[in-house]
CSV table of C-alpha atoms in Angstrom, one decimal:
chain,number,residue,atom,x,y,z
A,1,MET,CA,0.0,0.0,0.0
A,2,ALA,CA,3.1,2.3,-0.1
A,3,VAL,CA,1.7,4.0,-3.2
A,4,GLU,CA,3.6,6.6,-5.3
A,5,THR,CA,6.9,4.9,-5.0
A,6,HIS,CA,8.3,3.6,-8.2
A,7,VAL,CA,11.1,1.1,-7.6
A,8,LEU,CA,14.0,1.2,-10.1
A,9,ASP,CA,16.2,-1.4,-8.5
A,10,ASP,CA,16.7,-3.1,-5.1
A,11,ASP,CA,17.0,0.1,-3.1
A,12,CYS,CA,16.6,3.1,-5.4
A,13,ALA,CA,13.3,4.7,-6.3
A,14,THR,CA,11.6,7.8,-7.7
A,15,ILE,CA,9.2,9.0,-5.0
A,16,THR,CA,6.4,11.6,-5.0
A,17,GLY,CA,3.7,12.7,-2.6
A,18,TRP,CA,0.1,11.7,-3.0
A,19,GLY,CA,-0.4,14.7,-5.3
A,20,ARG,CA,2.1,13.1,-7.8
A,21,THR,CA,4.1,16.3,-8.4
A,22,ALA,CA,7.9,16.9,-8.2
A,23,PRO,CA,9.3,13.4,-8.1
A,24,THR,CA,12.8,12.9,-6.7
A,25,LEU,CA,15.2,9.9,-6.5
A,26,ALA,CA,16.2,8.4,-3.2
A,27,ARG,CA,17.6,5.2,-1.7
A,28,VAL,CA,14.9,3.3,-0.1
A,29,ARG,CA,15.6,1.2,3.1
A,30,ARG,CA,12.9,-1.1,4.6
A,31,PRO,CA,13.8,-1.7,8.3
A,32,ARG,CA,12.1,-4.5,10.2
A,33,GLY,CA,13.1,-3.4,13.6
A,34,PRO,CA,14.7,-0.6,15.7
A,35,SER,CA,18.3,-1.8,15.1
A,36,GLU,CA,17.8,-1.8,11.3
A,37,ALA,CA,16.3,1.6,11.4
A,38,ALA,CA,19.2,2.9,13.4
A,39,GLU,CA,21.7,1.4,11.0
A,40,ALA,CA,19.9,2.9,8.0
A,41,VAL,CA,20.1,6.3,9.6
A,42,ARG,CA,23.8,5.9,10.5
A,43,SER,CA,24.6,4.9,6.9
A,44,SER,CA,22.4,7.5,5.2
A,45,GLY,CA,25.3,9.8,4.2
A,46,ALA,CA,25.4,13.5,3.7
A,47,ARG,CA,21.9,13.8,2.4
A,48,GLY,CA,20.4,12.3,5.5
A,49,ALA,CA,17.2,10.2,5.9
A,50,ILE,CA,13.5,10.7,6.4
A,51,ALA,CA,10.8,8.2,7.4
A,52,ARG,CA,7.9,7.4,5.1
A,53,GLY,CA,4.7,5.5,5.8
A,54,LEU,CA,1.9,4.7,3.3
A,55,GLY,CA,2.6,7.6,1.0
A,56,ARG,CA,-0.5,9.8,1.8
A,57,ALA,CA,1.4,13.1,2.5
A,58,TYR,CA,0.4,15.2,-0.5
A,59,GLY,CA,3.6,17.2,-0.9
A,60,ASP,CA,7.3,16.5,-0.4
A,61,ALA,CA,7.5,15.8,3.3
A,62,ALA,CA,8.4,12.1,2.8
A,63,GLN,CA,10.8,12.6,-0.1
A,64,ASN,CA,14.6,13.0,0.2
A,65,ALA,CA,16.3,13.7,-3.1
A,66,GLY,CA,19.7,12.0,-3.3
A,67,GLY,CA,19.4,10.7,0.3
A,68,THR,CA,17.6,7.8,2.1
A,69,VAL,CA,13.9,7.2,2.6
A,70,LEU,CA,13.0,4.7,5.4
A,71,ASP,CA,9.9,2.7,4.4
A,72,MET,CA,8.5,2.1,7.9
A,73,THR,CA,5.6,-0.1,6.9
A,74,GLY,CA,7.5,-3.2,8.0
A,75,LEU,CA,7.2,-2.1,11.6
A,76,ASP,CA,3.5,-2.7,11.8
A,77,ARG,CA,2.8,-4.8,14.9
A,78,ILE,CA,0.4,-4.3,17.8
A,79,LEU,CA,2.6,-4.8,20.8
A,80,ALA,CA,0.1,-4.5,23.6
A,81,LEU,CA,-3.6,-3.8,24.1
A,82,ASP,CA,-5.5,-3.0,27.3
A,83,PRO,CA,-9.2,-3.4,26.5
A,84,ILE,CA,-10.2,-2.2,30.0
A,85,ALA,CA,-8.3,1.1,30.0
A,86,GLY,CA,-8.6,1.6,26.2
A,87,LEU,CA,-4.8,1.8,25.5
A,88,VAL,CA,-2.9,0.3,22.6
A,89,VAL,CA,0.9,0.1,22.1
A,90,CYS,CA,1.8,-0.3,18.4
A,91,GLU,CA,4.7,0.1,16.1
A,92,ALA,CA,4.6,3.3,14.1
A,93,GLY,CA,4.4,1.6,10.7
A,94,ILE,CA,1.0,0.2,11.3
A,95,GLY,CA,-1.8,1.8,9.3
A,96,LEU,CA,-5.0,3.1,10.9
A,97,HIS,CA,-6.9,0.6,8.7
A,98,ARG,CA,-5.1,-2.3,10.4
A,99,LEU,CA,-5.8,-0.8,13.8
A,100,THR,CA,-9.5,-0.4,12.9
A,101,GLU,CA,-9.7,-4.0,11.8
A,102,THR,CA,-8.3,-5.1,15.2
A,103,LEU,CA,-9.8,-2.7,17.6
A,104,LEU,CA,-13.4,-2.1,16.3
A,105,PRO,CA,-14.6,-5.7,17.0
A,106,LEU,CA,-13.5,-5.1,20.6
A,107,GLY,CA,-15.5,-1.9,20.9
A,108,TRP,CA,-12.6,0.6,20.5
A,109,PHE,CA,-11.7,3.1,17.8
A,110,VAL,CA,-9.0,5.7,17.3
A,111,PRO,CA,-10.3,9.0,18.5
A,112,VAL,CA,-9.0,11.1,15.6
A,113,THR,CA,-8.8,10.0,12.0
A,114,PRO,CA,-8.3,12.0,8.8
A,115,ALA,CA,-10.4,11.4,5.6
A,116,THR,CA,-8.4,8.3,4.8
A,117,ARG,CA,-7.5,5.4,7.2
A,118,TYR,CA,-4.6,4.5,4.9
A,119,VAL,CA,-2.1,6.5,7.0
A,120,THR,CA,0.4,5.1,9.5
A,121,VAL,CA,0.4,5.9,13.2
A,122,GLY,CA,3.9,7.5,12.7
A,123,GLY,CA,2.6,9.6,9.8
A,124,ALA,CA,-0.5,10.7,11.8
A,125,ILE,CA,1.8,11.8,14.7
A,126,GLY,CA,4.4,13.5,12.4
A,127,ALA,CA,1.6,15.5,10.7
A,128,ASP,CA,-0.5,15.8,13.8
A,129,VAL,CA,-3.5,15.0,11.6
A,130,HIS,CA,-7.0,16.2,12.4
A,131,GLY,CA,-10.5,14.9,11.6
A,132,THR,CA,-14.0,16.3,11.4
A,133,ASN,CA,-14.3,16.2,15.2
A,134,HIS,CA,-11.5,18.7,15.9
A,135,PRO,CA,-13.5,21.1,18.1
A,136,ALA,CA,-14.3,18.3,20.4
A,137,SER,CA,-11.3,16.0,20.2
A,138,GLY,CA,-8.4,18.0,18.9
A,139,SER,CA,-5.7,16.5,16.7
A,140,PHE,CA,-4.0,13.1,16.8
A,141,GLY,CA,-1.2,14.1,19.1
A,142,ARG,CA,-3.6,14.8,21.9
A,143,HIS,CA,-4.3,11.1,22.2
A,144,VAL,CA,-0.7,9.9,22.3
A,145,THR,CA,0.4,9.1,25.8
A,146,ALA,CA,4.0,8.1,25.0
A,147,LEU,CA,6.2,7.4,22.0
A,148,GLU,CA,9.6,5.9,21.3
A,149,LEU,CA,11.8,8.0,19.1
A,150,LEU,CA,15.0,7.1,17.3
A,151,THR,CA,17.1,10.3,17.4
A,152,ALA,CA,20.1,11.4,15.4
A,153,ASP,CA,22.6,10.1,17.9
A,154,GLY,CA,21.2,6.6,17.6
A,155,THR,CA,19.5,6.7,20.9
A,156,VAL,CA,15.9,5.4,21.3
A,157,ARG,CA,14.2,7.8,23.7
A,158,THR,CA,10.8,7.3,25.4
A,159,VAL,CA,9.1,10.7,25.0
A,160,ALA,CA,6.2,11.9,27.0
A,161,PRO,CA,3.5,14.5,26.4
A,162,GLY,CA,4.3,18.0,27.7
A,163,THR,CA,8.0,17.8,26.9
A,164,PRO,CA,9.6,20.0,24.2
A,165,LEU,CA,10.7,17.0,22.2
A,166,PHE,CA,7.2,15.5,22.2
A,167,ASP,CA,5.7,18.8,21.2
A,168,ALA,CA,8.1,19.2,18.3
A,169,THR,CA,7.6,15.7,17.1
A,170,THR,CA,3.8,16.1,16.9
A,171,GLY,CA,3.5,18.0,13.6
A,172,GLY,CA,7.3,18.0,13.1
A,173,MET,CA,7.0,16.1,9.8
A,174,GLY,CA,9.5,13.5,10.8
A,175,LEU,CA,12.4,15.9,11.3
A,176,THR,CA,13.0,15.2,15.0
A,177,GLY,CA,13.7,11.5,14.5
A,178,VAL,CA,12.1,8.2,13.5
A,179,ILE,CA,9.0,7.3,15.5
A,180,LEU,CA,9.2,3.6,16.4
A,181,THR,CA,6.3,2.9,18.7
A,182,ALA,CA,3.4,4.9,20.1
A,183,THR,CA,0.9,4.4,22.9
A,184,LEU,CA,-2.6,5.6,22.0
A,185,ARG,CA,-5.6,6.4,24.1
A,186,LEU,CA,-8.7,5.0,22.4
A,187,ARG,CA,-12.4,5.8,22.5
A,188,PRO,CA,-15.1,3.3,23.2
A,189,VAL,CA,-17.8,2.7,20.5
A,190,GLU,CA,-20.9,0.4,20.6
A,191,THR,CA,-21.5,0.0,16.9
A,192,SER,CA,-19.6,0.5,13.6
A,193,LEU,CA,-22.2,3.0,12.4
A,194,MET,CA,-22.6,6.8,12.5
A,195,THR,CA,-25.9,8.6,12.9
A,196,VAL,CA,-25.7,11.4,10.2
A,197,ASP,CA,-27.7,14.6,9.6
A,198,THR,CA,-27.4,16.4,6.3
A,199,GLU,CA,-28.4,19.9,5.3
A,200,ARG,CA,-27.8,22.5,2.5
A,201,ALA,CA,-26.6,26.0,3.0
A,202,PRO,CA,-27.2,28.5,0.2
A,203,GLY,CA,-24.1,30.7,0.7
A,204,LEU,CA,-20.9,31.0,2.7
A,205,ASP,CA,-22.2,33.0,5.6
A,206,GLU,CA,-25.0,30.5,6.1
A,207,THR,CA,-22.5,27.7,5.8
A,208,MET,CA,-20.3,29.2,8.5
A,209,ALA,CA,-23.3,29.9,10.8
A,210,ARG,CA,-24.5,26.3,10.6
A,211,LEU,CA,-21.1,24.9,11.2
A,212,ALA,CA,-20.7,27.1,14.3
A,213,ALA,CA,-24.1,25.9,15.6
A,214,ALA,CA,-23.1,22.3,15.0
A,215,ASP,CA,-20.2,22.5,17.4
A,216,ARG,CA,-22.8,22.4,20.3
A,217,ARG,CA,-24.8,19.5,18.8
A,218,TYR,CA,-22.5,17.0,17.1
A,219,GLY,CA,-19.1,15.4,17.5
A,220,HIS,CA,-18.3,15.6,13.7
A,221,SER,CA,-19.2,18.3,11.2
A,222,VAL,CA,-17.9,19.2,7.8
A,223,ALA,CA,-19.2,21.2,4.8
A,224,ARG,CA,-18.5,20.2,1.2
A,225,ILE,CA,-18.3,23.6,-0.4
A,226,ASP,CA,-19.0,24.5,-4.1
A,227,LEU,CA,-16.1,26.7,-5.2
A,228,LEU,CA,-17.5,27.2,-8.7
A,229,ALA,CA,-20.6,28.9,-7.4
A,230,ARG,CA,-20.6,32.7,-7.7
A,231,GLY,CA,-22.8,35.6,-6.8
A,232,ALA,CA,-25.2,35.0,-4.0
A,233,ALA,CA,-24.4,31.3,-4.1
A,234,THR,CA,-20.7,31.8,-3.5
A,235,GLY,CA,-19.7,29.3,-0.8
A,236,ARG,CA,-22.9,27.3,-0.9
A,237,ALA,CA,-22.4,23.8,0.7
A,238,VAL,CA,-23.7,20.5,1.7
A,239,LEU,CA,-23.1,20.0,5.4
A,240,THR,CA,-22.9,16.6,7.1
A,241,HIS,CA,-22.9,16.1,10.9
A,242,GLY,CA,-22.5,12.9,12.7
A,243,ASP,CA,-22.0,11.0,15.9
A,244,HIS,CA,-21.1,7.4,16.7
A,245,THR,CA,-24.4,5.4,17.0
A,246,PRO,CA,-25.1,3.7,20.3
A,247,TYR,CA,-26.4,0.2,20.2
A,248,ASP,CA,-29.7,1.2,21.8
A,249,ALA,CA,-30.4,3.7,19.0
A,250,LEU,CA,-30.4,1.0,16.3
A,251,PRO,CA,-33.8,0.2,14.8
A,252,ARG,CA,-35.3,-3.0,16.3
A,253,ARG,CA,-34.9,-5.0,13.1
A,254,HIS,CA,-31.7,-3.4,11.8
A,255,ARG,CA,-29.2,-6.1,10.7
A,256,ALA,CA,-26.4,-4.3,12.6
A,257,ARG,CA,-28.1,-5.6,15.9
A,258,ARG,CA,-26.7,-9.0,15.1
A,259,ALA,CA,-23.1,-7.8,14.5
A,260,PRO,CA,-23.0,-4.2,15.8
A,261,LEU,CA,-19.2,-3.9,15.5
A,262,ALA,CA,-18.7,-5.6,12.2
A,263,LEU,CA,-16.5,-3.6,9.8
A,264,ARG,CA,-17.8,-3.5,6.3
A,265,PRO,CA,-15.9,-0.8,4.4
A,266,ALA,CA,-17.4,0.2,1.1
A,267,ARG,CA,-15.1,0.4,-1.9
A,268,LEU,CA,-15.9,1.0,-5.5
A,269,PRO,CA,-14.0,-0.8,-8.2
A,270,ALA,CA,-11.0,0.9,-9.8
A,271,PRO,CA,-11.7,2.5,-13.2
A,272,PRO,CA,-10.4,0.8,-16.3
A,273,PRO,CA,-6.9,2.0,-17.2
A,274,TYR,CA,-7.9,2.9,-20.7
A,275,VAL,CA,-10.2,5.7,-19.6
A,276,PRO,CA,-8.4,8.9,-20.6
A,277,GLY,CA,-7.3,11.5,-18.1
A,278,GLY,CA,-8.8,15.0,-18.4
A,279,LEU,CA,-12.2,13.5,-19.0
A,280,LEU,CA,-14.1,16.2,-17.2
A,281,GLY,CA,-13.5,19.9,-17.6
A,282,ARG,CA,-14.7,22.9,-15.6
A,283,THR,CA,-18.2,22.9,-17.2
A,284,ALA,CA,-18.7,19.2,-16.4
A,285,ALA,CA,-17.3,19.8,-12.9
A,286,GLY,CA,-19.7,22.7,-12.4
A,287,LEU,CA,-22.6,20.5,-13.6
A,288,LEU,CA,-21.7,17.8,-11.1
A,289,GLU,CA,-21.5,20.2,-8.3
A,290,GLU,CA,-24.9,21.6,-9.2
A,291,LEU,CA,-26.4,18.1,-9.3
A,292,ARG,CA,-24.8,17.2,-6.0
A,293,TYR,CA,-26.2,20.3,-4.3
A,294,ARG,CA,-29.7,20.2,-5.8
A,295,GLY,CA,-29.9,16.4,-5.3
A,296,THR,CA,-29.3,16.8,-1.5
A,297,PRO,CA,-32.4,17.3,0.6
A,298,ARG,CA,-32.6,20.6,2.3
A,299,ALA,CA,-32.5,18.7,5.6
A,300,ARG,CA,-32.3,15.0,6.4
A,301,THR,CA,-31.8,13.6,9.9
A,302,GLY,CA,-31.0,10.2,11.5
A,303,ALA,CA,-29.5,8.4,8.5
A,304,LEU,CA,-27.2,5.4,9.5
A,305,GLN,CA,-23.9,5.2,7.7
A,306,PRO,CA,-21.0,2.8,8.0
A,307,LEU,CA,-18.3,4.4,10.1
A,308,THR,CA,-15.8,4.1,7.3
A,309,ALA,CA,-18.1,5.7,4.7
A,310,PHE,CA,-18.6,8.8,6.9
A,311,LEU,CA,-15.1,9.3,8.3
A,312,HIS,CA,-13.0,8.1,5.4
A,313,PRO,CA,-14.6,9.4,2.2
A,314,HIS,CA,-11.2,9.3,0.4
A,315,ASP,CA,-11.2,5.5,0.7
A,316,GLY,CA,-14.4,4.9,-1.4
A,317,VAL,CA,-12.4,4.8,-4.6
A,318,PRO,CA,-9.1,2.9,-4.9
A,319,HIS,CA,-6.2,5.0,-6.1
A,320,ARG,CA,-8.2,8.1,-5.7
A,321,ASN,CA,-5.4,10.3,-6.8
A,322,ARG,CA,-5.3,8.6,-10.3
A,323,THR,CA,-9.0,8.1,-11.1
A,324,PRO,CA,-10.5,9.7,-14.2
A,325,ALA,CA,-13.6,10.4,-12.0
A,326,ARG,CA,-11.4,13.2,-10.5
A,327,ALA,CA,-9.5,13.9,-13.7
A,328,TRP,CA,-10.5,17.6,-13.7
A,329,SER,CA,-8.7,18.1,-10.4
A,330,VAL,CA,-6.0,15.4,-10.7
A,331,PRO,CA,-4.8,15.3,-14.3
A,332,ARG,CA,-1.8,13.4,-15.5
A,333,ALA,CA,0.3,16.3,-14.4
A,334,GLY,CA,-0.9,15.7,-10.8
A,335,SER,CA,-2.6,18.0,-8.4
A,336,VAL,CA,-1.5,20.8,-6.0
A,337,PRO,CA,-3.4,20.4,-2.6
A,338,TYR,CA,-4.0,23.6,-0.7
A,339,GLN,CA,-5.2,23.7,2.9
A,340,PHE,CA,-5.1,26.7,5.2
A,341,VAL,CA,-6.7,27.9,8.4
A,342,VAL,CA,-7.5,31.5,9.5
A,343,PRO,CA,-8.4,32.4,13.1
A,344,TYR,CA,-11.9,33.1,14.3
A,345,GLY,CA,-12.5,36.9,13.9
A,346,GLN,CA,-10.9,36.7,10.4
A,347,GLU,CA,-14.0,35.5,8.6
A,348,GLU,CA,-13.6,38.3,6.0
A,349,ALA,CA,-10.2,36.8,5.0
A,350,LEU,CA,-12.0,33.5,4.4
A,351,ARG,CA,-14.7,35.2,2.3
A,352,LYS,CA,-12.1,36.9,0.2
A,353,VAL,CA,-10.2,33.7,-0.5
A,354,VAL,CA,-13.3,31.9,-1.4
A,355,ARG,CA,-14.4,34.7,-3.8
A,356,LEU,CA,-10.9,34.7,-5.4
A,357,ILE,CA,-11.1,31.0,-6.0
A,358,ALA,CA,-14.7,31.2,-7.4
A,359,ASP,CA,-13.8,34.2,-9.6
A,360,ARG,CA,-10.8,32.3,-11.0
A,361,ARG,CA,-13.2,29.5,-12.0
A,362,CYS,CA,-10.9,26.8,-10.6
A,363,ALA,CA,-12.5,23.3,-10.8
A,364,ALA,CA,-11.9,22.1,-7.2
A,365,PRO,CA,-14.5,19.5,-6.4
A,366,GLY,CA,-14.4,17.9,-3.0
A,367,ALA,CA,-13.3,21.1,-1.3
A,368,VAL,CA,-14.2,21.0,2.4
A,369,LEU,CA,-14.7,23.6,5.1
A,370,GLN,CA,-14.6,22.9,8.8
A,371,ARG,CA,-13.9,24.4,12.2
A,372,PHE,CA,-11.0,23.9,14.5
A,373,GLY,CA,-10.9,24.0,18.2
A,374,ALA,CA,-7.9,24.6,20.4
A,375,GLY,CA,-4.5,24.0,18.7
A,376,GLY,CA,-1.9,21.6,19.9
A,377,PRO,CA,1.3,22.5,21.7
A,378,GLY,CA,3.6,21.7,18.8
A,379,PRO,CA,5.4,24.6,17.1
A,380,LEU,CA,4.6,23.2,13.7
A,381,SER,CA,1.2,21.7,14.5
A,382,PHE,CA,-1.2,23.0,11.9
A,383,PRO,CA,-4.6,23.5,13.7
A,384,LEU,CA,-5.5,26.7,15.5
A,385,PRO,CA,-8.9,27.9,16.6
A,386,GLY,CA,-10.5,29.0,13.3
A,387,TRP,CA,-11.8,28.0,9.9
A,388,THR,CA,-9.9,25.6,7.6
A,389,LEU,CA,-10.5,25.1,3.9
A,390,ALA,CA,-9.0,22.2,2.0
A,391,LEU,CA,-9.0,21.8,-1.8
A,392,ASP,CA,-7.1,20.3,-4.7
A,393,LEU,CA,-6.2,22.3,-7.9
A,394,PRO,CA,-4.8,20.9,-11.2
A,395,ALA,CA,-1.0,21.3,-11.3
A,396,ALA,CA,-1.2,22.4,-14.9
A,397,LEU,CA,-3.5,25.3,-14.2
A,398,PRO,CA,-2.0,28.4,-15.8
A,399,GLY,CA,-0.5,30.8,-13.3
A,400,LEU,CA,-1.2,28.5,-10.4
A,401,GLY,CA,1.9,29.4,-8.5
A,402,VAL,CA,1.3,33.1,-8.6
A,403,PHE,CA,-2.3,32.6,-7.7
A,404,LEU,CA,-1.5,30.5,-4.6
A,405,ASP,CA,1.3,32.9,-3.6
A,406,ALA,CA,-1.4,35.6,-3.5
A,407,LEU,CA,-3.7,33.4,-1.4
A,408,ASP,CA,-0.7,32.7,1.0
A,409,GLU,CA,-0.4,36.5,1.5
A,410,GLN,CA,-4.1,36.8,2.4
A,411,VAL,CA,-3.8,33.8,4.9
A,412,ALA,CA,-0.6,35.1,6.5
A,413,GLU,CA,-2.0,38.6,6.9
A,414,ALA,CA,-5.0,37.2,8.7
A,415,GLY,CA,-2.8,35.3,11.1
A,416,GLY,CA,-3.4,32.0,9.5
A,417,ARG,CA,-1.2,29.2,8.1
A,418,VAL,CA,-1.0,26.4,5.5
A,419,PHE,CA,-0.8,22.7,6.3
A,420,LEU,CA,2.7,21.4,5.7
A,421,ALA,CA,1.4,17.8,5.1
A,422,ARG,CA,-0.5,19.1,2.1
A,423,ASP,CA,2.1,21.6,0.9
A,424,SER,CA,4.6,21.4,-1.9
A,425,ARG,CA,5.3,25.1,-2.8
A,426,VAL,CA,4.9,27.6,0.0
A,427,ARG,CA,7.9,30.1,0.3
A,428,PRO,CA,10.2,30.0,3.3
A,429,GLU,CA,9.6,33.7,4.1
A,430,THR,CA,5.9,33.2,4.1
A,431,LEU,CA,6.2,30.1,6.3
A,432,ALA,CA,8.0,32.2,8.9
A,433,ALA,CA,5.0,34.6,9.0
A,434,MET,CA,2.6,31.8,9.4
A,435,TYR,CA,4.3,29.8,12.1
A,436,PRO,CA,5.6,32.2,14.7
A,437,ARG,CA,7.3,29.5,16.7
A,438,LEU,CA,9.4,28.3,13.8
A,439,GLY,CA,12.5,29.6,15.4
A,440,GLU,CA,11.8,27.5,18.5
A,441,PHE,CA,11.5,24.4,16.2
A,442,ARG,CA,14.8,25.2,14.4
A,443,ALA,CA,16.7,25.7,17.6
A,444,LEU,CA,15.5,22.3,19.0
A,445,ARG,CA,16.5,20.6,15.8
A,446,ALA,CA,19.9,22.2,15.7
A,447,ALA,CA,20.6,21.0,19.3
A,448,LEU,CA,19.1,17.5,18.7
A,449,ASP,CA,20.4,16.9,15.2
A,450,PRO,CA,23.4,19.2,14.4
A,451,ARG,CA,24.4,17.3,11.3
A,452,SER,CA,20.9,17.1,9.9
A,453,ALA,CA,20.7,13.4,9.9
A,454,PHE,CA,16.9,13.8,9.3
A,455,THR,CA,16.3,15.7,6.1
A,456,SER,CA,13.5,15.8,3.5
A,457,ASP,CA,12.8,17.7,0.4
A,458,LEU,CA,10.3,19.8,2.5
A,459,SER,CA,12.9,20.6,5.1
A,460,ARG,CA,15.5,21.7,2.5
A,461,ARG,CA,12.9,23.8,0.6
A,462,LEU,CA,11.7,25.6,3.8
A,463,ASP,CA,15.0,25.6,5.7
A,464,LEU,CA,13.6,23.8,8.6
């Protein structure tokens, strides 16, 4: 499942992020234990090493041109499970899909998950990923009670929350060391279903108002926003809100009563390889957005959905970053993801960015808007209390770089930031304005890793 890694020989590969842009060549090592990981770091040479999981970082965070990339997916064991306390100790290369398969039948689930479960625990910590329940549950790092970290001097350190090294590692994009194991605090669930309410909002202000109200009523909320709509309809959206379904809320004759914790992930077949890319243009994308919006009831309550269908929409289609069904946003040239957050009180900045995207007529289906709660303690952790918008744009879009630079300026001026796990092009000087504790992170890295044993294309590009 380590996608977007094209192997050329035994240990040399061209590697890209999930967006399939800017491939670079690196030596790939596949450690099976801590000692092999330590040896791979020691022998990585002047270009250093970076850990990589299942390849779902969109940009260049898990690439290392001319250096070493550690494929950590061989360290994928569950080491201990306490079903009474709800704690699991696992190796960092295990994917959230494997954890779900093991934990859900026992009545436990990871408390925070992104839109795909095909990420590793190490990657989730390194990016400090968030889900649609951020106001209530925070990001992934909040639920890590301990981790083992291989640092540049070859030492394996047990790192606890509240320490500078732990904070720098959560959101640190793998630059503080190689995460080997983690202890996670789980959440109890009674079924593998979500109870879901759906509604439409005719414009951006109404979308924001309904998301704000949802914080008090639901655990999970997200708005799929139409970025092609203009005029009074600018920012219109379909909102979905959900909570884990308790067993007693299941209808009397619902089949889930017989196996309430069964995992039945829905997957569509992969499209045939002969279907050409670029199949859908802006007009077709706009039509599909119109049909999706008009085809959604104004309000629908109490629908039961499989947990994976609600929480992991990116997993419904295999190889989603290649499918012609998304060819207007992911053509052969790849896509450039863009996700930012602006603080509460800066809603006008969000309105301006949405208008700029709509006026540019950028086909960006699947764009989502949601709210963040309190941010994490990490100096590079992305979330802060505010509004976050995530979208994908075609890499071949004329003038895309200049356009995104202009959006960066709007975001930075509003006190916001971009998400490094989805970034492949932000400028170093802009990053410093977005992350005011960047100097703190650099100082810790300089003391911990003076020879830059841990290096990535992202760290070189941004001078991290």
